[in-house]
Coordinates of C-alpha atoms in Angstrom, one line a residue:
M1 CA -32.7 14.8 8.4
V2 CA -34.1 16.4 11.6
L3 CA -32.0 17.0 14.7
P4 CA -32.0 13.6 16.4
A5 CA -32.2 15.2 19.8
S6 CA -33.6 18.5 21.0
A7 CA -31.7 21.7 20.3
A8 CA -31.2 22.0 24.1
G9 CA -29.7 18.5 24.2
F10 CA -27.3 19.3 21.4
D11 CA -26.3 22.5 23.2
T12 CA -25.8 20.5 26.4
C13 CA -23.5 18.1 24.5
L14 CA -21.4 20.9 23.1
S15 CA -21.1 22.5 26.5
R16 CA -19.9 19.1 27.9
L17 CA -17.4 18.8 25.0
R18 CA -16.0 22.2 25.8
Q19 CA -15.5 21.3 29.5
Q20 CA -13.9 18.0 28.6
A21 CA -11.5 19.7 26.2
V22 CA -10.4 22.2 28.8
K23 CA -10.0 19.4 31.4
A24 CA -7.8 17.5 28.9
G25 CA -5.5 20.5 28.7
V26 CA -6.7 22.5 25.8
S27 CA -6.6 26.2 26.3
E28 CA -10.0 28.0 26.8
R29 CA -9.0 30.4 24.0
T30 CA -8.7 27.5 21.5
V31 CA -11.9 25.8 22.7
N32 CA -13.8 29.1 22.4
A33 CA -12.5 29.8 18.9
A34 CA -13.1 26.2 17.7
L35 CA -16.4 25.5 19.2
G36 CA -18.0 28.8 19.9
S37 CA -20.0 28.9 16.7
V38 CA -20.7 25.2 16.2
A39 CA -24.2 24.5 14.9
F40 CA -25.9 21.3 13.9
D41 CA -24.5 20.0 10.6
E42 CA -27.0 17.7 9.0
K43 CA -24.5 16.6 6.3
A44 CA -21.8 15.5 8.7
V45 CA -24.3 13.6 10.9
R46 CA -25.9 12.0 7.9
F47 CA -22.5 10.8 6.6
S48 CA -21.6 9.4 10.0
R49 CA -24.8 7.4 10.1
A50 CA -25.0 6.3 6.5
Q51 CA -24.7 2.6 5.6
P52 CA -23.0 2.0 2.3
E53 CA -25.7 1.3 -0.3
Y54 CA -23.4 0.7 -3.2
K55 CA -20.3 -1.4 -3.4
T56 CA -17.9 0.0 -6.0
P57 CA -16.6 -2.7 -8.4
I58 CA -12.8 -2.8 -8.2
W59 CA -12.5 -1.8 -11.9
D60 CA -14.5 1.3 -11.2
Y61 CA -12.5 2.1 -8.2
L62 CA -9.1 1.9 -9.9
A63 CA -10.4 3.6 -13.1
F64 CA -10.9 6.9 -11.3
L65 CA -8.2 6.6 -8.7
V66 CA -5.4 5.6 -11.1
D67 CA -6.3 7.6 -14.2
K68 CA -4.1 9.4 -16.8
E69 CA -4.5 12.7 -15.1
R70 CA -3.4 11.5 -11.7
I71 CA -0.4 9.7 -13.2
A72 CA 0.7 12.7 -15.2
D73 CA 0.2 15.0 -12.2
G74 CA 2.2 12.6 -10.0
K75 CA 5.1 12.5 -12.4
A76 CA 5.1 16.3 -12.4
M77 CA 5.2 16.3 -8.6
L78 CA 7.9 13.7 -8.6
R79 CA 10.1 16.1 -10.6
K80 CA 9.1 19.1 -8.5
H81 CA 9.7 17.5 -5.1
A82 CA 12.5 15.1 -6.1
N83 CA 14.8 16.2 -3.3
T84 CA 12.2 16.0 -0.6
L85 CA 11.1 12.5 -1.8
A86 CA 14.6 11.3 -2.0
A87 CA 15.4 12.6 1.6
V88 CA 12.2 11.0 2.9
E89 CA 13.0 7.7 1.3
K90 CA 16.5 7.8 2.8
A91 CA 15.2 8.8 6.3
Y92 CA 12.4 6.2 6.6
G93 CA 13.3 3.5 4.1
V94 CA 9.9 3.7 2.4
D95 CA 9.6 3.7 -1.4
R96 CA 9.2 7.3 -2.7
Y97 CA 6.7 6.2 -5.3
I98 CA 4.4 4.7 -2.6
V99 CA 4.6 7.9 -0.6
L100 CA 3.8 9.9 -3.7
A101 CA 0.9 7.6 -4.5
V102 CA -0.7 8.1 -1.1
W103 CA -0.4 11.8 -1.5
G104 CA -2.1 11.6 -4.9
V105 CA -5.0 9.4 -3.8
E106 CA -5.6 11.2 -0.5
S107 CA -5.7 14.8 -1.6
D108 CA -4.9 14.8 -5.4
Y109 CA -1.4 16.0 -4.5
G110 CA -2.6 18.7 -2.1
Q111 CA -5.4 20.1 -4.4
F112 CA -8.3 18.8 -2.3
H113 CA -8.3 18.7 1.5
G114 CA -12.0 18.1 2.3
D115 CA -15.4 19.7 2.6
F116 CA -15.8 20.1 6.3
H117 CA -14.3 22.3 9.1
V118 CA -12.8 19.5 11.2
P119 CA -13.7 20.7 14.7
H120 CA -17.3 21.5 13.7
A121 CA -17.7 18.1 12.0
L122 CA -16.2 16.2 14.9
A123 CA -18.3 18.1 17.4
N124 CA -21.4 17.2 15.4
V125 CA -20.7 13.5 15.1
A126 CA -19.6 13.3 18.7
C127 CA -23.0 14.7 19.7
A128 CA -25.3 13.3 17.2
G129 CA -23.6 10.6 15.2
R130 CA -22.3 7.1 16.0
R131 CA -19.2 6.2 18.0
A132 CA -19.5 9.3 20.1
K133 CA -16.6 8.4 22.5
Y134 CA -14.2 7.9 19.6
F135 CA -15.0 11.2 17.9
R136 CA -15.0 13.1 21.2
S137 CA -11.4 11.9 21.6
E138 CA -10.5 12.9 18.1
L139 CA -12.0 16.3 18.6
I140 CA -9.8 16.9 21.7
E141 CA -6.8 15.7 19.8
V142 CA -7.3 18.1 16.9
L143 CA -7.8 21.0 19.4
K144 CA -4.4 20.1 21.0
I145 CA -2.8 20.2 17.5
V146 CA -4.1 23.8 17.2
D147 CA -3.0 24.6 20.7
R148 CA 0.6 23.4 20.0
G149 CA 0.7 25.8 17.0
D150 CA 1.2 23.0 14.4
V151 CA -1.8 24.0 12.3
R152 CA -4.0 27.1 12.3
L153 CA -7.7 26.6 13.2
S154 CA -8.7 28.2 9.9
D155 CA -6.7 25.5 8.0
L156 CA -8.5 22.5 9.4
K157 CA -10.5 21.5 6.3
G158 CA -11.0 17.7 6.1
S159 CA -13.5 14.9 6.1
W160 CA -16.7 14.6 8.2
A161 CA -14.8 12.0 10.2
G162 CA -11.9 14.3 11.0
A163 CA -9.1 13.2 8.7
F164 CA -7.2 16.2 7.4
G165 CA -4.0 17.4 5.8
Q166 CA -2.3 16.6 2.5
T167 CA -2.2 12.9 3.3
Q168 CA -5.4 12.8 5.5
F169 CA -4.3 11.9 9.0
M170 CA -6.9 11.4 11.8
P171 CA -6.0 13.7 14.8
S172 CA -4.9 10.8 17.0
T173 CA -2.6 9.5 14.2
Y174 CA -1.3 13.0 13.7
R175 CA -0.3 13.1 17.4
R176 CA 1.5 9.7 17.2
L177 CA 3.1 9.9 13.8
A178 CA 3.3 13.4 12.3
V179 CA 6.9 14.7 12.0
D180 CA 8.5 18.1 11.4
H181 CA 10.6 17.3 8.3
D182 CA 11.2 20.9 7.1
G183 CA 12.6 21.9 10.5
D184 CA 10.4 24.9 11.2
G185 CA 9.4 23.7 14.6
R186 CA 5.8 22.7 13.5
K187 CA 4.3 19.5 12.4
D188 CA 2.2 21.0 9.6
L189 CA 0.6 18.4 7.3
V190 CA -1.7 21.0 5.8
N191 CA 0.8 23.6 4.4
S192 CA 4.1 21.7 4.4
V193 CA 4.6 19.1 1.7
P194 CA 7.9 17.9 3.4
D195 CA 6.0 17.3 6.7
A196 CA 3.1 15.6 5.0
L197 CA 5.3 13.2 2.9
A198 CA 7.7 12.4 5.8
S199 CA 4.7 11.8 8.1
T200 CA 3.2 9.3 5.6
A201 CA 6.5 7.5 5.3
N202 CA 6.8 7.4 9.1
Y203 CA 3.3 5.9 9.3
L204 CA 4.2 3.2 6.8
K205 CA 7.5 2.5 8.5
K206 CA 5.7 2.0 11.9
A207 CA 3.1 -0.1 10.1
G208 CA 5.8 -2.6 9.2
W209 CA 7.2 -1.4 5.9
V210 CA 10.3 -3.5 4.9
T211 CA 12.9 -1.5 3.0
G212 CA 13.7 -3.0 -0.4
M213 CA 10.7 -5.3 -0.6
P214 CA 8.1 -4.7 -3.3
W215 CA 4.4 -4.4 -2.4
G216 CA 3.8 -7.3 -4.7
Y217 CA 3.3 -8.1 -8.3
E218 CA 0.9 -9.5 -10.8
V219 CA 1.0 -13.2 -11.4
K220 CA -0.7 -15.8 -13.6
L221 CA -3.1 -18.5 -12.3
P222 CA -3.3 -22.0 -13.7
K223 CA -6.5 -22.6 -15.6
G224 CA -9.4 -23.5 -13.3
Y225 CA -7.5 -22.5 -10.1
K226 CA -9.4 -23.4 -7.0
G227 CA -6.7 -23.2 -4.4
P228 CA -6.3 -20.9 -1.4
S229 CA -6.3 -17.1 -1.8
G230 CA -6.5 -14.0 0.4
R231 CA -4.1 -11.3 1.7
K232 CA -3.9 -13.1 5.1
R233 CA -3.4 -16.6 3.8
K234 CA 0.4 -16.4 3.6
A235 CA 2.7 -18.9 2.1
S236 CA 6.2 -18.8 0.6
V237 CA 6.6 -17.7 -3.0
T238 CA 7.9 -21.2 -3.8
S239 CA 4.7 -22.7 -2.3
W240 CA 2.5 -20.6 -4.6
G241 CA 4.6 -21.8 -7.5
K242 CA 4.0 -25.4 -6.5
R243 CA 0.3 -24.7 -6.7
G244 CA 0.7 -23.7 -10.3
V245 CA 0.9 -19.9 -10.0
T246 CA 3.5 -18.4 -12.3
H247 CA 5.1 -15.2 -13.4
L248 CA 3.1 -13.5 -16.2
D249 CA 5.5 -14.9 -18.7
G250 CA 5.0 -18.4 -17.4
G251 CA 8.2 -18.4 -15.4
R252 CA 8.5 -20.4 -12.2
L253 CA 7.9 -18.7 -8.9
Q254 CA 10.6 -19.3 -6.3
G255 CA 11.6 -17.6 -3.1
D256 CA 11.2 -17.8 0.7
A257 CA 9.3 -14.5 1.1
S258 CA 5.9 -14.8 2.6
A259 CA 3.0 -13.7 0.3
G260 CA -0.7 -13.8 0.0
L261 CA -2.6 -14.4 -3.3
L262 CA -4.9 -11.5 -3.9
L263 CA -7.8 -12.0 -6.3
P264 CA -9.8 -8.7 -6.1
A265 CA -12.2 -9.8 -8.9
G266 CA -12.0 -13.6 -8.4
E267 CA -10.1 -16.1 -10.4
N268 CA -11.0 -14.7 -13.8
G269 CA -9.5 -11.3 -13.1
P270 CA -5.9 -10.0 -12.3
A271 CA -4.1 -11.9 -9.6
F272 CA -1.3 -10.7 -7.4
L273 CA 1.2 -12.0 -4.9
V274 CA 1.2 -9.4 -2.1
F275 CA 3.9 -9.1 0.6
R276 CA 4.3 -7.4 4.0
N277 CA 4.5 -4.0 2.4
F278 CA 1.0 -4.4 0.9
D279 CA -0.3 -5.0 4.5
A280 CA 1.4 -1.8 5.6
I281 CA -0.4 0.2 2.9
Y282 CA -3.6 -1.6 3.7
S283 CA -3.4 -0.3 7.3
Y284 CA -3.6 3.3 6.0
N285 CA -7.2 2.9 5.1
V286 CA -8.1 -0.7 5.9
A287 CA -9.3 -1.7 2.5
E288 CA -7.7 -4.0 0.0
S289 CA -9.1 -2.0 -2.9
Y290 CA -7.4 1.1 -1.5
A291 CA -4.1 -0.7 -1.0
L292 CA -4.2 -2.0 -4.6
A293 CA -4.9 1.5 -5.9
I294 CA -1.9 2.9 -4.0
S295 CA 0.3 0.1 -5.1
H296 CA -0.8 0.3 -8.8
L297 CA -0.5 4.1 -8.9
S298 CA 3.0 3.8 -7.4
D299 CA 4.0 1.4 -10.2
R300 CA 2.5 3.7 -12.9
L301 CA 4.5 6.6 -11.5
W302 CA 7.8 4.9 -12.0
G303 CA 6.8 3.8 -15.5
A304 CA 5.1 0.4 -15.3
G305 CA 2.0 -0.2 -17.5
S306 CA -1.5 -1.4 -16.8
F307 CA -2.3 -4.8 -15.5
A308 CA -1.6 -7.6 -18.0
T309 CA -5.0 -9.3 -17.2
D310 CA -8.2 -7.5 -18.0
W311 CA -10.9 -7.1 -15.4
P312 CA -13.8 -9.6 -15.9
T313 CA -16.3 -7.1 -17.2
D314 CA -17.7 -5.9 -20.6
D315 CA -18.5 -2.5 -19.0
P316 CA -15.2 -0.9 -17.8
G317 CA -15.1 2.0 -15.3
L318 CA -14.6 5.7 -16.1
S319 CA -11.8 8.1 -15.3
R320 CA -12.5 11.3 -13.3
A321 CA -12.7 13.3 -16.5
E322 CA -15.2 10.7 -18.0
R323 CA -17.3 10.8 -14.9
L324 CA -17.6 14.5 -15.2
G325 CA -18.4 14.1 -18.9
L326 CA -21.1 11.5 -18.0
Q327 CA -22.8 14.0 -15.7
E328 CA -22.7 16.7 -18.4
L329 CA -24.2 14.2 -20.8
L330 CA -27.0 13.3 -18.3
L331 CA -27.8 17.0 -17.9
R332 CA -27.8 17.5 -21.6
A333 CA -30.2 14.6 -22.0
G334 CA -32.6 16.2 -19.5
F335 CA -31.9 14.2 -16.3
D336 CA -31.9 16.4 -13.2
I337 CA -28.8 15.4 -11.3
G338 CA -27.8 18.8 -9.9
E339 CA -24.4 20.2 -10.7
A340 CA -21.8 18.4 -12.8
D341 CA -18.8 18.1 -10.4
G342 CA -17.3 14.7 -11.2
R343 CA -18.5 13.2 -7.9
V344 CA -20.9 10.3 -8.3
G345 CA -23.5 10.5 -5.5
Q346 CA -27.1 9.6 -5.1
A347 CA -28.6 12.0 -7.6
T348 CA -26.1 11.0 -10.3
R349 CA -26.8 7.3 -9.7
E350 CA -30.5 7.9 -10.0
G351 CA -30.0 9.8 -13.2
I352 CA -27.9 6.9 -14.5
R353 CA -30.7 4.5 -13.7
K354 CA -33.2 6.5 -15.6
A355 CA -30.8 6.8 -18.6
E356 CA -30.1 3.1 -18.6
A357 CA -33.8 2.4 -18.6
R358 CA -34.3 4.8 -21.5
H359 CA -31.6 3.2 -23.5
G360 CA -32.6 -0.4 -22.8
L361 CA -29.6 -1.2 -20.6
P362 CA -29.6 -3.1 -17.4
V363 CA -30.6 -0.7 -14.6
T364 CA -27.6 -0.5 -12.3
G365 CA -26.9 3.1 -11.4
R366 CA -23.2 2.5 -12.2
P367 CA -21.1 5.1 -14.0
G368 CA -19.8 2.7 -16.6
R369 CA -18.7 2.9 -20.2
K370 CA -21.9 1.5 -21.7
I371 CA -24.1 4.3 -20.4
Y372 CA -21.4 6.8 -21.1
E373 CA -21.2 5.8 -24.7
A374 CA -25.0 5.4 -25.0
L375 CA -25.3 9.0 -24.1
G376 CA -22.7 10.1 -26.7
G377 CA -19.5 9.8 -24.8
R378 CA -16.4 8.9 -26.7

């Protein structure tokens, strides 16, 4: 990608951003330190302009977000941070397993924070990406966070869009909802696990979390079900029962609680009644697949098993370890996909397409079990 405007135009935009930040109350010292060395970042701008070319099937999405490794690591973190999680649950009324699951999905329990220096990325997308006004505002917010002393400038690693910290807050969300749970006078979601977990619970509480209510549960549809569905199409549990929906064991559904019927893979896949708390989780990343991953991981962390109903596919998704293994197999087979890092991007998908063609499989570019096993994976 080439710079979409002249170098002089980019520099002019940066100068304007610096002036706006100072006018908004950010110290010149912080502005100079954060923006003094900003240069055009092709990767950040490309990500901000990219249109999704590939829609991940729900069984792929859950296969790598809720894998054995993340469950085992989460249970270890549950033991290590038991006191903090119990205190957070008591203070905010949000299920500790949900908070733990958000931490696990957002940063792999603090192991991965992001590839970008947040002020640099936000300055780039504010000057050369889409939604300039929004990202300009987020840039000023993150500089204010540094100015307050909550987070050091050098610790601001995050996404191209500006989300950062152990549970990936956008700067404006950070300002509204971050809390100082460890009592050190700083709201530090980067280095303080207590602050990060409590801030996530605070977010979910403000999003409408109802203490003591489940996110939802898997149910069984009547054969040939053609009735209403969708997270937003709420009805009482009893009403769903009258439509033939039952508990997994066939037991009758009863209750006044309002629920939606979620069918993430259609009527032939797993079905779920989801309550208000599912909506609160949904608001964290505005995606039903994300909310289901958080919900399912939370269940697995307290000891529940996999879904009772299989996904409607003969080519299941791969765990993170298997995705890395697939890349290694592709390289071994002579497909140039770059480095094996477990992340499935454009190069890996192109390698999968070529491998599928070689092995007589439908050409999809999907990191599925069929191509994994065709290449020798077990």
